[in-house]
Coordinates of C-alpha atoms in Angstrom, one line a residue:
Chain J
M388 CA -26.1 -2.2 22.9
A389 CA -23.7 -0.2 25.1
K390 CA -20.7 1.4 23.4
P391 CA -17.3 0.0 24.1
T392 CA -14.9 1.5 26.6
I393 CA -11.9 2.7 24.7
S394 CA -8.5 4.1 25.6
N395 CA -7.2 7.3 24.0
A396 CA -3.6 6.5 23.2
R397 CA -1.5 8.2 20.7
I398 CA 2.2 8.4 20.1
A399 CA 4.6 11.0 18.8
P400 CA 4.0 11.1 15.0
T401 CA 7.5 12.1 13.9
I402 CA 11.0 11.4 15.0
P403 CA 13.9 13.9 14.4
T404 CA 16.7 12.3 12.4
T405 CA 20.0 13.5 11.1
V406 CA 20.6 12.9 7.4
I407 CA 23.2 14.0 4.8
D408 CA 21.8 15.9 1.8
H409 CA 23.0 16.0 -1.8
N410 CA 25.5 18.8 -1.0
G411 CA 27.1 16.6 1.7
E412 CA 25.6 18.8 4.4
T413 CA 24.1 17.5 7.6
Q414 CA 20.4 18.2 7.9
Q415 CA 17.9 17.6 10.7
V416 CA 14.7 16.2 9.3
E417 CA 11.6 14.6 10.8
I418 CA 10.6 11.1 9.7
A419 CA 7.2 9.5 10.2
G420 CA 6.8 7.1 13.1
E421 CA 6.0 3.5 12.4
H422 CA 4.9 1.3 15.2
A423 CA 4.0 -2.4 15.5
L424 CA 0.6 -2.8 17.1
G425 CA -0.3 -6.4 17.8
L426 CA -4.1 -6.8 17.7
Y427 CA -5.5 -9.2 20.3
V428 CA -9.2 -10.2 20.3
D429 CA -10.3 -11.9 23.5
K430 CA -6.6 -12.6 24.1
H431 CA -6.0 -14.3 20.7
E432 CA -3.4 -12.5 18.6
L433 CA -4.8 -11.9 15.1
I434 CA -2.4 -9.6 13.2
T435 CA 0.3 -7.0 13.7
L436 CA -0.6 -3.7 12.2
M437 CA 2.2 -1.3 11.4
T438 CA 0.9 2.2 12.1
L439 CA 1.7 5.8 12.6
G440 CA -0.3 5.4 15.8
Q441 CA -2.5 8.6 15.8
M442 CA -5.9 6.8 16.1
P443 CA -5.0 3.3 17.2
E444 CA -8.4 2.4 18.8
A445 CA -10.3 3.5 15.7
L446 CA -7.8 1.6 13.5
A447 CA -8.3 -1.6 15.5
A448 CA -12.1 -1.2 15.4
G449 CA -12.0 -0.3 11.7
W450 CA -9.7 -3.2 10.8
L451 CA -12.1 -5.6 12.4
L452 CA -15.0 -4.0 10.5
S453 CA -13.3 -4.0 7.1
Q454 CA -12.3 -7.6 7.6
R455 CA -15.9 -8.4 8.4
L456 CA -14.9 -9.9 11.7
I457 CA -17.4 -7.7 13.4
R458 CA -20.4 -5.9 11.9
D459 CA -20.8 -3.3 14.6
V460 CA -18.4 -1.8 17.1
N461 CA -21.0 -2.2 19.8
E462 CA -20.2 -6.0 19.6
L463 CA -17.0 -4.9 21.5
E464 CA -16.7 -4.4 25.2
E465 CA -13.4 -2.7 25.3
I466 CA -10.5 -1.4 23.2
Q467 CA -7.3 -0.8 25.1
V468 CA -4.0 0.3 23.5
D469 CA -0.7 -0.1 25.4
W470 CA 2.2 1.4 23.4
E471 CA 4.8 0.0 25.8
A472 CA 3.6 -3.5 25.1
G473 CA 3.0 -2.6 21.4
A474 CA -0.5 -4.1 21.6
V475 CA -4.2 -3.3 21.4
A476 CA -6.4 -5.6 23.5
V477 CA -9.9 -5.9 22.1
Y478 CA -12.6 -7.6 24.2
T479 CA -15.9 -8.7 22.7
K480 CA -19.2 -9.0 24.4
N481 CA -20.1 -12.4 23.0
G482 CA -16.9 -13.6 21.3
I483 CA -16.3 -13.7 17.5
A484 CA -16.2 -17.4 17.0
P485 CA -15.3 -17.5 13.3
V486 CA -12.2 -15.4 13.8
L487 CA -9.6 -18.1 13.8
D488 CA -10.9 -19.5 10.5
E489 CA -11.5 -16.1 8.9
R490 CA -7.9 -15.3 9.7
R491 CA -6.9 -17.3 6.7
T492 CA -8.8 -15.1 4.3
V493 CA -8.1 -11.6 5.6
T494 CA -7.9 -8.9 3.0
S495 CA -4.8 -6.8 2.9
G496 CA -3.5 -3.5 1.7
C497 CA -1.9 -2.6 -1.7
G498 CA -3.9 -5.2 -3.6
Q499 CA -2.2 -8.2 -2.0
G500 CA -5.0 -10.5 -1.1
T501 CA -8.8 -9.9 -1.2
M502 CA -12.1 -11.6 -0.6
F503 CA -13.2 -9.7 -3.7
S504 CA -16.3 -11.6 -4.9
R505 CA -17.8 -12.0 -1.4
L506 CA -17.3 -8.3 -0.7
M507 CA -18.8 -7.4 -4.1
E508 CA -22.0 -9.3 -3.4
E509 CA -22.3 -7.5 -0.1
I510 CA -21.8 -4.0 -1.4
E511 CA -23.9 -4.3 -4.5
T512 CA -26.9 -4.1 -2.3
V513 CA -25.8 -0.9 -0.5
E514 CA -28.3 1.9 -0.8
F515 CA -26.6 5.3 -0.7
C516 CA -28.2 8.4 0.7
R517 CA -26.9 11.2 -1.6
Q518 CA -28.6 14.2 0.1
P519 CA -27.3 16.8 0.2
L520 CA -26.0 16.6 -3.4
F521 CA -22.3 17.1 -3.6
S522 CA -21.1 20.0 -5.7
A523 CA -18.2 21.7 -7.3
A524 CA -18.4 24.5 -4.7
A525 CA -18.2 22.1 -1.8
L526 CA -15.4 20.1 -3.5
L527 CA -13.3 23.2 -4.0
H528 CA -13.9 24.2 -0.4
L529 CA -12.9 20.7 0.7
L530 CA -9.6 20.9 -1.3
Q531 CA -8.9 24.2 0.3
L532 CA -9.4 22.8 3.8
I533 CA -7.1 19.9 2.9
R534 CA -4.4 22.3 1.7
Q535 CA -4.6 24.3 4.9
Q536 CA -4.5 21.3 7.2
E537 CA -1.4 21.1 9.4
T538 CA -0.2 17.6 8.4
I539 CA 2.4 15.1 9.3
Y540 CA 2.9 14.7 5.6
K541 CA 4.1 18.3 5.3
R542 CA 6.6 17.6 8.1
A543 CA 7.8 14.1 7.3
G544 CA 6.2 12.8 4.1
A545 CA 5.8 9.0 3.7
V546 CA 2.2 9.0 4.9
H547 CA -1.3 8.9 3.4
S548 CA -4.3 10.8 4.7
C549 CA -8.0 10.1 4.6
A550 CA -10.8 12.3 5.8
L551 CA -14.5 12.0 6.4
V552 CA -16.1 15.1 5.2
A553 CA -19.6 16.6 5.7
H554 CA -21.0 19.3 3.4
D555 CA -24.1 21.2 2.7
G556 CA -23.8 21.4 -1.1
H557 CA -21.8 24.7 -0.8
H558 CA -19.3 24.3 2.1
A559 CA -17.3 21.4 3.4
E560 CA -16.3 20.4 6.9
L561 CA -13.6 17.9 7.9
L562 CA -15.2 15.7 10.5
C563 CA -12.3 13.4 10.9
F564 CA -8.8 13.6 9.4
V565 CA -6.3 10.8 9.9
E566 CA -2.8 10.1 8.5
D567 CA -1.1 6.7 8.5
I568 CA 1.8 5.0 6.8
G569 CA -0.6 3.1 4.6
R570 CA -3.8 4.3 2.9
H571 CA -5.6 1.2 4.1
N572 CA -4.8 1.9 7.8
A573 CA -6.1 5.5 7.3
A574 CA -9.3 4.2 5.7
D575 CA -9.9 1.6 8.3
A576 CA -9.4 4.2 11.1
I577 CA -12.1 6.4 9.5
A578 CA -14.4 3.4 9.4
G579 CA -13.8 2.7 13.1
W580 CA -14.1 6.4 14.1
M581 CA -17.5 6.7 12.3
Q582 CA -19.0 3.8 14.2
L583 CA -17.4 4.7 17.5
N584 CA -18.9 8.2 17.1
E585 CA -22.2 7.0 15.6
I586 CA -21.8 9.0 12.4
S587 CA -23.4 7.5 9.3
G588 CA -22.0 7.8 5.8
D589 CA -25.3 9.4 4.6
G590 CA -24.5 12.4 2.3
K591 CA -20.8 12.3 3.3
V592 CA -17.6 12.5 1.3
F593 CA -14.6 10.2 1.7
Y594 CA -11.4 12.0 0.8
T595 CA -8.1 10.2 0.4
T596 CA -4.6 11.0 -0.9
G597 CA -4.3 7.4 -2.0
R598 CA -4.9 5.6 -5.3
L599 CA -8.5 4.4 -5.9
T600 CA -7.9 0.7 -6.3
S601 CA -10.8 -1.8 -6.0
E602 CA -10.1 -2.3 -2.3
M603 CA -10.4 1.4 -1.5
V604 CA -13.6 1.8 -3.4
I605 CA -15.0 -1.3 -1.7
K606 CA -14.1 0.2 1.7
C607 CA -15.9 3.5 0.8
A608 CA -19.0 1.5 -0.2
Q609 CA -18.8 -0.6 3.0
M610 CA -19.0 2.7 5.0
R611 CA -22.0 3.7 2.9
I612 CA -20.4 6.9 1.8
P613 CA -21.8 8.0 -1.5
Y614 CA -19.0 10.3 -2.6
L615 CA -15.3 9.4 -3.0
V616 CA -12.6 11.9 -3.8
S617 CA -8.9 11.3 -4.3
R618 CA -5.8 13.4 -5.0
S619 CA -4.6 10.4 -7.1
G620 CA -6.1 8.4 -9.9
T621 CA -8.0 5.2 -10.1
T622 CA -7.5 1.7 -11.6
A623 CA -9.8 0.0 -14.0
M624 CA -11.2 -2.3 -11.3
G625 CA -11.7 0.6 -8.9
H626 CA -13.6 2.3 -11.7
Q627 CA -15.6 -0.8 -12.4
V628 CA -16.6 -1.2 -8.7
A629 CA -17.6 2.4 -8.4
N630 CA -19.8 2.1 -11.5
A631 CA -21.3 -1.2 -10.3
V632 CA -22.3 0.1 -6.8
G633 CA -23.2 3.6 -8.0
L634 CA -20.6 5.6 -6.2
T635 CA -19.7 9.1 -7.4
M636 CA -16.0 9.0 -7.7
L637 CA -13.7 11.9 -8.4
G638 CA -9.9 11.7 -8.9
R639 CA -6.9 13.9 -9.6
A640 CA -8.5 16.4 -7.3
I641 CA -5.9 19.1 -6.5
S642 CA -6.5 22.8 -6.1
Q643 CA -9.1 23.8 -8.8
R644 CA -8.8 20.6 -10.9
Y645 CA -10.5 17.3 -10.8
L646 CA -11.8 14.5 -13.0
I647 CA -15.2 12.8 -12.5
F648 CA -14.7 9.1 -13.1
S649 CA -18.1 7.8 -12.1
G650 CA -21.6 8.9 -11.1
A651 CA -21.5 12.4 -12.6
K652 CA -25.3 12.7 -12.4
H653 CA -25.1 12.9 -8.6
F654 CA -22.6 15.8 -8.7
N655 CA -23.7 19.3 -9.1
R656 CA -21.2 21.2 -11.4
Chain S
M1414 CA 18.2 -28.0 -9.9
A1415 CA 16.5 -27.3 -13.2
K1416 CA 14.8 -23.9 -13.7
P1417 CA 11.0 -23.8 -13.8
T1418 CA 9.1 -23.6 -17.0
I1419 CA 7.2 -20.3 -17.1
S1420 CA 4.6 -18.7 -19.3
N1421 CA 5.1 -15.2 -20.6
A1422 CA 1.7 -13.7 -20.1
R1423 CA 1.0 -10.0 -19.8
I1424 CA -2.1 -8.0 -20.3
A1425 CA -2.9 -4.5 -21.6
P1426 CA -1.6 -2.1 -18.9
T1427 CA -4.1 0.7 -19.4
I1428 CA -7.7 1.1 -20.4
P1429 CA -9.2 4.1 -22.2
T1430 CA -11.9 5.7 -20.2
T1431 CA -14.2 8.7 -20.7
V1432 CA -14.3 11.2 -17.8
I1433 CA -15.6 14.7 -17.2
D1434 CA -13.1 17.3 -16.2
H1435 CA -13.5 20.4 -13.9
N1436 CA -14.6 22.5 -16.9
G1437 CA -17.4 20.0 -17.5
E1438 CA -15.7 18.8 -20.7
T1439 CA -15.5 15.2 -21.7
Q1440 CA -11.9 13.9 -21.8
Q1441 CA -10.5 10.5 -22.9
V1442 CA -8.0 9.3 -20.3
E1443 CA -6.2 6.1 -19.7
I1444 CA -6.5 4.3 -16.4
A1445 CA -4.3 1.6 -15.0
G1446 CA -5.5 -1.9 -15.3
E1447 CA -6.1 -3.9 -12.2
H1448 CA -6.6 -7.6 -12.5
A1449 CA -7.4 -10.4 -9.9
L1450 CA -4.9 -13.1 -10.2
G1451 CA -5.6 -16.2 -8.1
L1452 CA -2.4 -17.9 -7.0
Y1453 CA -2.6 -21.7 -6.9
V1454 CA 0.2 -23.8 -5.6
D1455 CA -0.1 -27.5 -6.5
K1456 CA -3.8 -26.8 -7.1
H1457 CA -4.3 -25.2 -3.6
E1458 CA -5.6 -21.6 -3.8
L1459 CA -3.4 -19.4 -1.6
I1460 CA -4.3 -15.8 -2.2
T1461 CA -5.7 -13.5 -4.8
L1462 CA -3.2 -10.8 -5.9
M1463 CA -4.6 -7.6 -7.5
T1464 CA -2.1 -6.6 -10.2
L1465 CA -1.4 -4.5 -13.2
G1466 CA -0.3 -7.8 -14.8
Q1467 CA 3.0 -6.8 -16.5
M1468 CA 5.2 -9.5 -14.9
P1469 CA 2.7 -12.0 -13.4
E1470 CA 5.1 -15.0 -13.4
A1471 CA 7.8 -13.0 -11.6
L1472 CA 5.2 -11.6 -9.2
A1473 CA 3.9 -15.1 -8.3
A1474 CA 7.5 -16.4 -7.7
G1475 CA 8.5 -13.2 -5.8
W1476 CA 5.4 -13.4 -3.6
L1477 CA 6.2 -17.0 -2.7
L1478 CA 9.8 -15.9 -1.9
S1479 CA 8.9 -12.8 0.1
Q1480 CA 6.4 -14.9 2.2
R1481 CA 9.2 -17.5 2.8
L1482 CA 7.0 -20.2 1.3
I1483 CA 9.9 -21.1 -1.0
R1484 CA 13.6 -20.3 -0.6
D1485 CA 14.5 -20.7 -4.3
V1486 CA 12.5 -20.5 -7.5
N1487 CA 14.2 -23.7 -8.6
E1488 CA 11.9 -25.5 -6.0
L1489 CA 9.2 -24.8 -8.7
E1490 CA 8.5 -27.0 -11.7
E1491 CA 6.2 -24.6 -13.5
I1492 CA 4.5 -21.2 -13.4
Q1493 CA 1.6 -20.8 -15.8
V1494 CA -0.5 -17.7 -16.0
D1495 CA -4.0 -17.8 -17.6
W1496 CA -5.6 -14.4 -17.8
E1497 CA -8.9 -15.8 -19.0
A1498 CA -9.2 -17.8 -15.8
G1499 CA -7.6 -15.0 -13.8
A1500 CA -5.2 -17.5 -12.3
V1501 CA -1.5 -18.4 -12.0
A1502 CA -0.9 -22.1 -11.5
V1503 CA 2.4 -22.9 -9.7
Y1504 CA 3.6 -26.4 -9.5
T1505 CA 6.4 -27.4 -7.1
K1506 CA 8.9 -30.2 -7.5
N1507 CA 8.5 -31.6 -4.0
G1508 CA 5.5 -29.8 -2.5
I1509 CA 5.6 -27.0 0.1
A1510 CA 4.1 -28.8 3.0
P1511 CA 3.9 -26.0 5.5
V1512 CA 2.0 -23.7 3.1
L1513 CA -1.4 -24.3 4.6
D1514 CA -0.2 -23.4 8.0
E1515 CA 2.0 -20.6 6.9
R1516 CA -1.0 -19.1 5.2
R1517 CA -2.2 -17.7 8.5
T1518 CA 0.8 -15.5 9.0
V1519 CA 1.4 -14.1 5.5
T1520 CA 2.8 -10.6 5.5
S1521 CA 1.0 -8.1 3.5
G1522 CA 1.3 -4.7 1.9
C1523 CA 0.9 -1.2 3.4
G1524 CA 1.9 -2.2 6.9
Q1525 CA -1.1 -4.4 7.5
G1526 CA 0.3 -7.6 9.0
T1527 CA 3.9 -8.7 9.3
M1528 CA 6.1 -11.5 10.6
F1529 CA 8.4 -8.7 11.7
S1530 CA 10.5 -10.3 14.4
R1531 CA 11.1 -13.6 12.5
L1532 CA 12.1 -11.7 9.4
M1533 CA 14.4 -9.4 11.3
E1534 CA 16.3 -12.4 12.8
E1535 CA 16.8 -13.7 9.3
I1536 CA 18.0 -10.5 7.6
E1537 CA 20.3 -9.4 10.4
T1538 CA 22.7 -12.1 9.3
V1539 CA 22.7 -11.0 5.6
E1540 CA 26.2 -10.1 4.3
F1541 CA 26.0 -7.5 1.6
C1542 CA 28.5 -7.3 -1.2
R1543 CA 28.9 -3.5 -1.8
Q1544 CA 31.3 -3.7 -4.7
P1545 CA 31.3 -1.6 -6.8
L1546 CA 30.7 1.3 -4.4
F1547 CA 27.6 3.3 -5.3
S1548 CA 28.2 6.9 -6.0
A1549 CA 26.6 10.3 -6.5
A1550 CA 27.4 10.1 -10.2
A1551 CA 25.8 6.7 -10.7
L1552 CA 22.8 7.9 -8.6
L1553 CA 22.2 11.0 -10.7
H1554 CA 22.5 8.8 -13.9
L1555 CA 19.9 6.4 -12.4
L1556 CA 17.5 9.3 -11.7
Q1557 CA 18.0 10.5 -15.3
L1558 CA 17.2 7.0 -16.6
I1559 CA 14.1 6.8 -14.4
R1560 CA 12.9 10.2 -15.7
Q1561 CA 13.4 9.1 -19.3
Q1562 CA 11.6 5.8 -18.9
E1563 CA 8.3 5.4 -20.8
T1564 CA 6.1 4.6 -18.0
I1565 CA 2.5 3.5 -17.4
Y1566 CA 2.6 6.1 -14.5
K1567 CA 3.0 8.9 -17.1
R1568 CA 0.0 7.6 -19.0
A1569 CA -2.3 6.6 -16.2
G1570 CA -0.9 7.3 -12.8
A1571 CA -2.1 5.2 -9.9
V1572 CA 0.9 2.8 -10.0
H1573 CA 4.2 2.5 -8.3
S1574 CA 7.5 1.4 -9.9
C1575 CA 10.5 -0.6 -8.7
A1576 CA 13.7 -1.2 -10.6
L1577 CA 16.7 -3.4 -10.2
V1578 CA 19.8 -1.3 -11.1
A1579 CA 23.3 -2.3 -11.9
H1580 CA 26.1 0.3 -11.9
D1581 CA 29.9 0.6 -12.2
G1582 CA 30.3 3.5 -9.8
H1583 CA 29.8 6.0 -12.5
H1584 CA 26.9 4.9 -14.7
A1585 CA 23.7 3.1 -14.0
E1586 CA 21.7 0.5 -16.0
L1587 CA 18.1 -0.5 -15.4
L1588 CA 18.2 -4.3 -15.5
C1589 CA 14.5 -4.7 -14.7
F1590 CA 11.8 -2.0 -14.4
V1591 CA 8.3 -3.0 -13.3
E1592 CA 5.2 -1.0 -12.4
D1593 CA 2.2 -2.3 -10.4
I1594 CA -0.7 -1.0 -8.5
G1595 CA 1.0 -1.6 -5.2
R1596 CA 4.6 -1.0 -4.3
H1597 CA 4.7 -4.5 -2.7
N1598 CA 3.7 -6.2 -5.9
A1599 CA 6.4 -4.4 -7.8
A1600 CA 9.0 -5.3 -5.2
D1601 CA 8.0 -8.9 -5.2
A1602 CA 8.1 -9.0 -9.0
I1603 CA 11.7 -7.8 -8.9
A1604 CA 12.6 -10.5 -6.3
G1605 CA 11.0 -13.2 -8.6
W1606 CA 12.7 -11.8 -11.7
M1607 CA 16.1 -11.8 -10.1
Q1608 CA 15.9 -15.5 -9.2
L1609 CA 14.3 -16.6 -12.4
N1610 CA 17.1 -14.8 -14.3
E1611 CA 19.8 -15.9 -11.8
I1612 CA 20.9 -12.3 -11.0
S1613 CA 22.2 -11.7 -7.5
G1614 CA 21.8 -8.6 -5.4
D1615 CA 25.6 -8.1 -5.1
G1616 CA 26.5 -4.5 -5.7
K1617 CA 23.1 -3.7 -7.1
V1618 CA 20.7 -0.8 -6.3
F1619 CA 17.0 -1.3 -5.6
Y1620 CA 15.0 1.8 -6.8
T1621 CA 11.4 2.4 -5.8
T1622 CA 8.9 5.3 -6.1
G1623 CA 7.2 4.0 -2.9
R1624 CA 7.7 4.9 0.7
L1625 CA 10.4 3.1 2.7
T1626 CA 8.4 1.4 5.4
S1627 CA 9.9 -1.4 7.4
E1628 CA 8.5 -4.0 5.1
M1629 CA 10.1 -2.5 2.0
V1630 CA 13.5 -2.3 3.7
I1631 CA 13.1 -5.9 4.8
K1632 CA 12.3 -7.0 1.2
C1633 CA 15.4 -5.2 -0.1
A1634 CA 17.6 -6.9 2.5
Q1635 CA 16.0 -10.3 1.6
M1636 CA 17.1 -9.7 -1.9
R1637 CA 20.6 -9.0 -0.6
I1638 CA 20.7 -5.7 -2.4
P1639 CA 23.0 -3.3 -0.5
Y1640 CA 21.7 0.0 -1.9
L1641 CA 18.1 1.2 -1.6
V1642 CA 16.9 4.4 -3.3
S1643 CA 13.4 5.9 -3.1
R1644 CA 11.7 8.9 -4.6
S1645 CA 9.7 9.1 -1.3
G1646 CA 10.7 9.2 2.3
T1647 CA 11.2 6.7 5.0
T1648 CA 9.5 5.8 8.3
A1649 CA 11.2 5.5 11.6
M1650 CA 11.0 1.8 11.5
G1651 CA 12.3 1.6 8.0
H1652 CA 15.2 3.7 9.1
Q1653 CA 15.8 1.5 12.1
V1654 CA 15.8 -1.6 10.0
A1655 CA 18.2 -0.1 7.4
N1656 CA 20.6 0.9 10.2
A1657 CA 20.3 -2.6 11.9
V1658 CA 21.1 -4.5 8.7
G1659 CA 23.7 -2.1 7.3
L1660 CA 21.8 -1.0 4.2
T1661 CA 22.7 2.2 2.4
M1662 CA 19.4 4.0 2.1
L1663 CA 18.7 7.2 0.2
G1664 CA 15.3 8.9 0.0
R1665 CA 13.7 12.0 -1.6
A1666 CA 15.8 11.2 -4.7
I1667 CA 14.4 13.3 -7.5
S1668 CA 16.4 15.0 -10.2
Q1669 CA 19.6 16.4 -8.6
R1670 CA 18.5 16.0 -5.0
Y1671 CA 18.5 13.3 -2.4
L1672 CA 18.9 12.6 1.3
I1673 CA 21.2 9.8 2.7
F1674 CA 19.2 8.2 5.6
S1675 CA 21.6 5.4 6.4
G1676 CA 24.9 3.9 5.6
A1677 CA 26.6 7.0 4.2
K1678 CA 30.0 5.5 4.6
H1679 CA 29.3 3.1 1.7
F1680 CA 28.2 5.9 -0.7
N1681 CA 30.8 7.8 -2.7
R1682 CA 29.8 11.5 -2.8

């Protein structure tokens, strides 16, 4: 199927703001942008996403994928973002009939709402390709690249980042790096970007600054990415899902340190 | 109206887990619990909340409040949590007829989905009681209390905390401190706790470790709490909402430092 036509819209990530600090002095700081983006599929409004707006087309595609409203971005004809209207218009090739019913059971960020059992059934059958084997050397290189990245977080805070990472068992490469005001938006944008750019999860690493709750682990498995790395920790259910599906999951990964939570046998120390 | 009958269920907050650290050594760590809690209102299943499970009754009540499915917890007859069934059964006194329609437009965490404009209309009319005036002295005392708190975060990470704080302009007191795997759950639990314990937002402070996105600022205003303090930063829309409704909002509040983002005139330096 032909790829969708997509716009390439983005919006200023930070806004200069005057604040008063603890010494009573006026400071100029940058704060992260937050924009309402109404998502319309074939002219039906589905949801309003609040986003930093750096990869809005990939976010829209990734949200539809993570909600299982589409299975493949090539089901879409067009993704057009209009910041003045605060909307992203998505047109499908053949409609997505169940949308209006599915709308009742959309999953959401921060653990509020899931379709947990249905998703678990689906990801338990995922076969991961773990070649090349991820390694301590490639992980430390990844963490170095993340530290060196020029980020909106360094300028304004209040955002999470996710990255899709390739590696050869020794070195790492950031294929896609995205920041957003929620870790779920950032993860969804990576999922959309991968399909729009025809990049598979085989042998890749998913990096996030966010906590590894069950929903984040499920999203990683949905992308068929065998390795999941976070600067933060995990929850018991995130851990359980990673074990159940056979993900290699590392947390508390900062500088030279990390903990292997799951799947140590597929990680080359 | 009579207060609802509620259970007092909680569940172990952390789970001991064996991990392998960066030196290849086995470590015993604690990870945060994450539990699926199906929310049933008058036997209709509405949503599954993923939670740390420390204040599940208050979370259920607060979620119904923040979604505007109820206006007052006294509309409820009973809130019963059953961890074995993974469910919280809520019974209303007179039903909440619009629930099944409203369900389509529930707001959600992490900026994914909002009823932004409708909520803004509602909170723009909120009148805050700002007595006693919040002050630098009371803020520094609050930050000291937060540092001294025995937290699940210190043991396991991967959680956010929120607190409802009283103060007399000099000293602070933590009336309610709750941690959960998402900042929205923690905020909703505070909202539920306040109504269940008949504590108003007048003159209070809402403290959170989470980012001040528009949804968090809206929730604070819905609780009629005039002062909002975060360890993290804000987004442009969070800032805009705080200015629009007249909240005093402080961010980057750690130890002796903070930034006043909004409403400095109601803060006594």
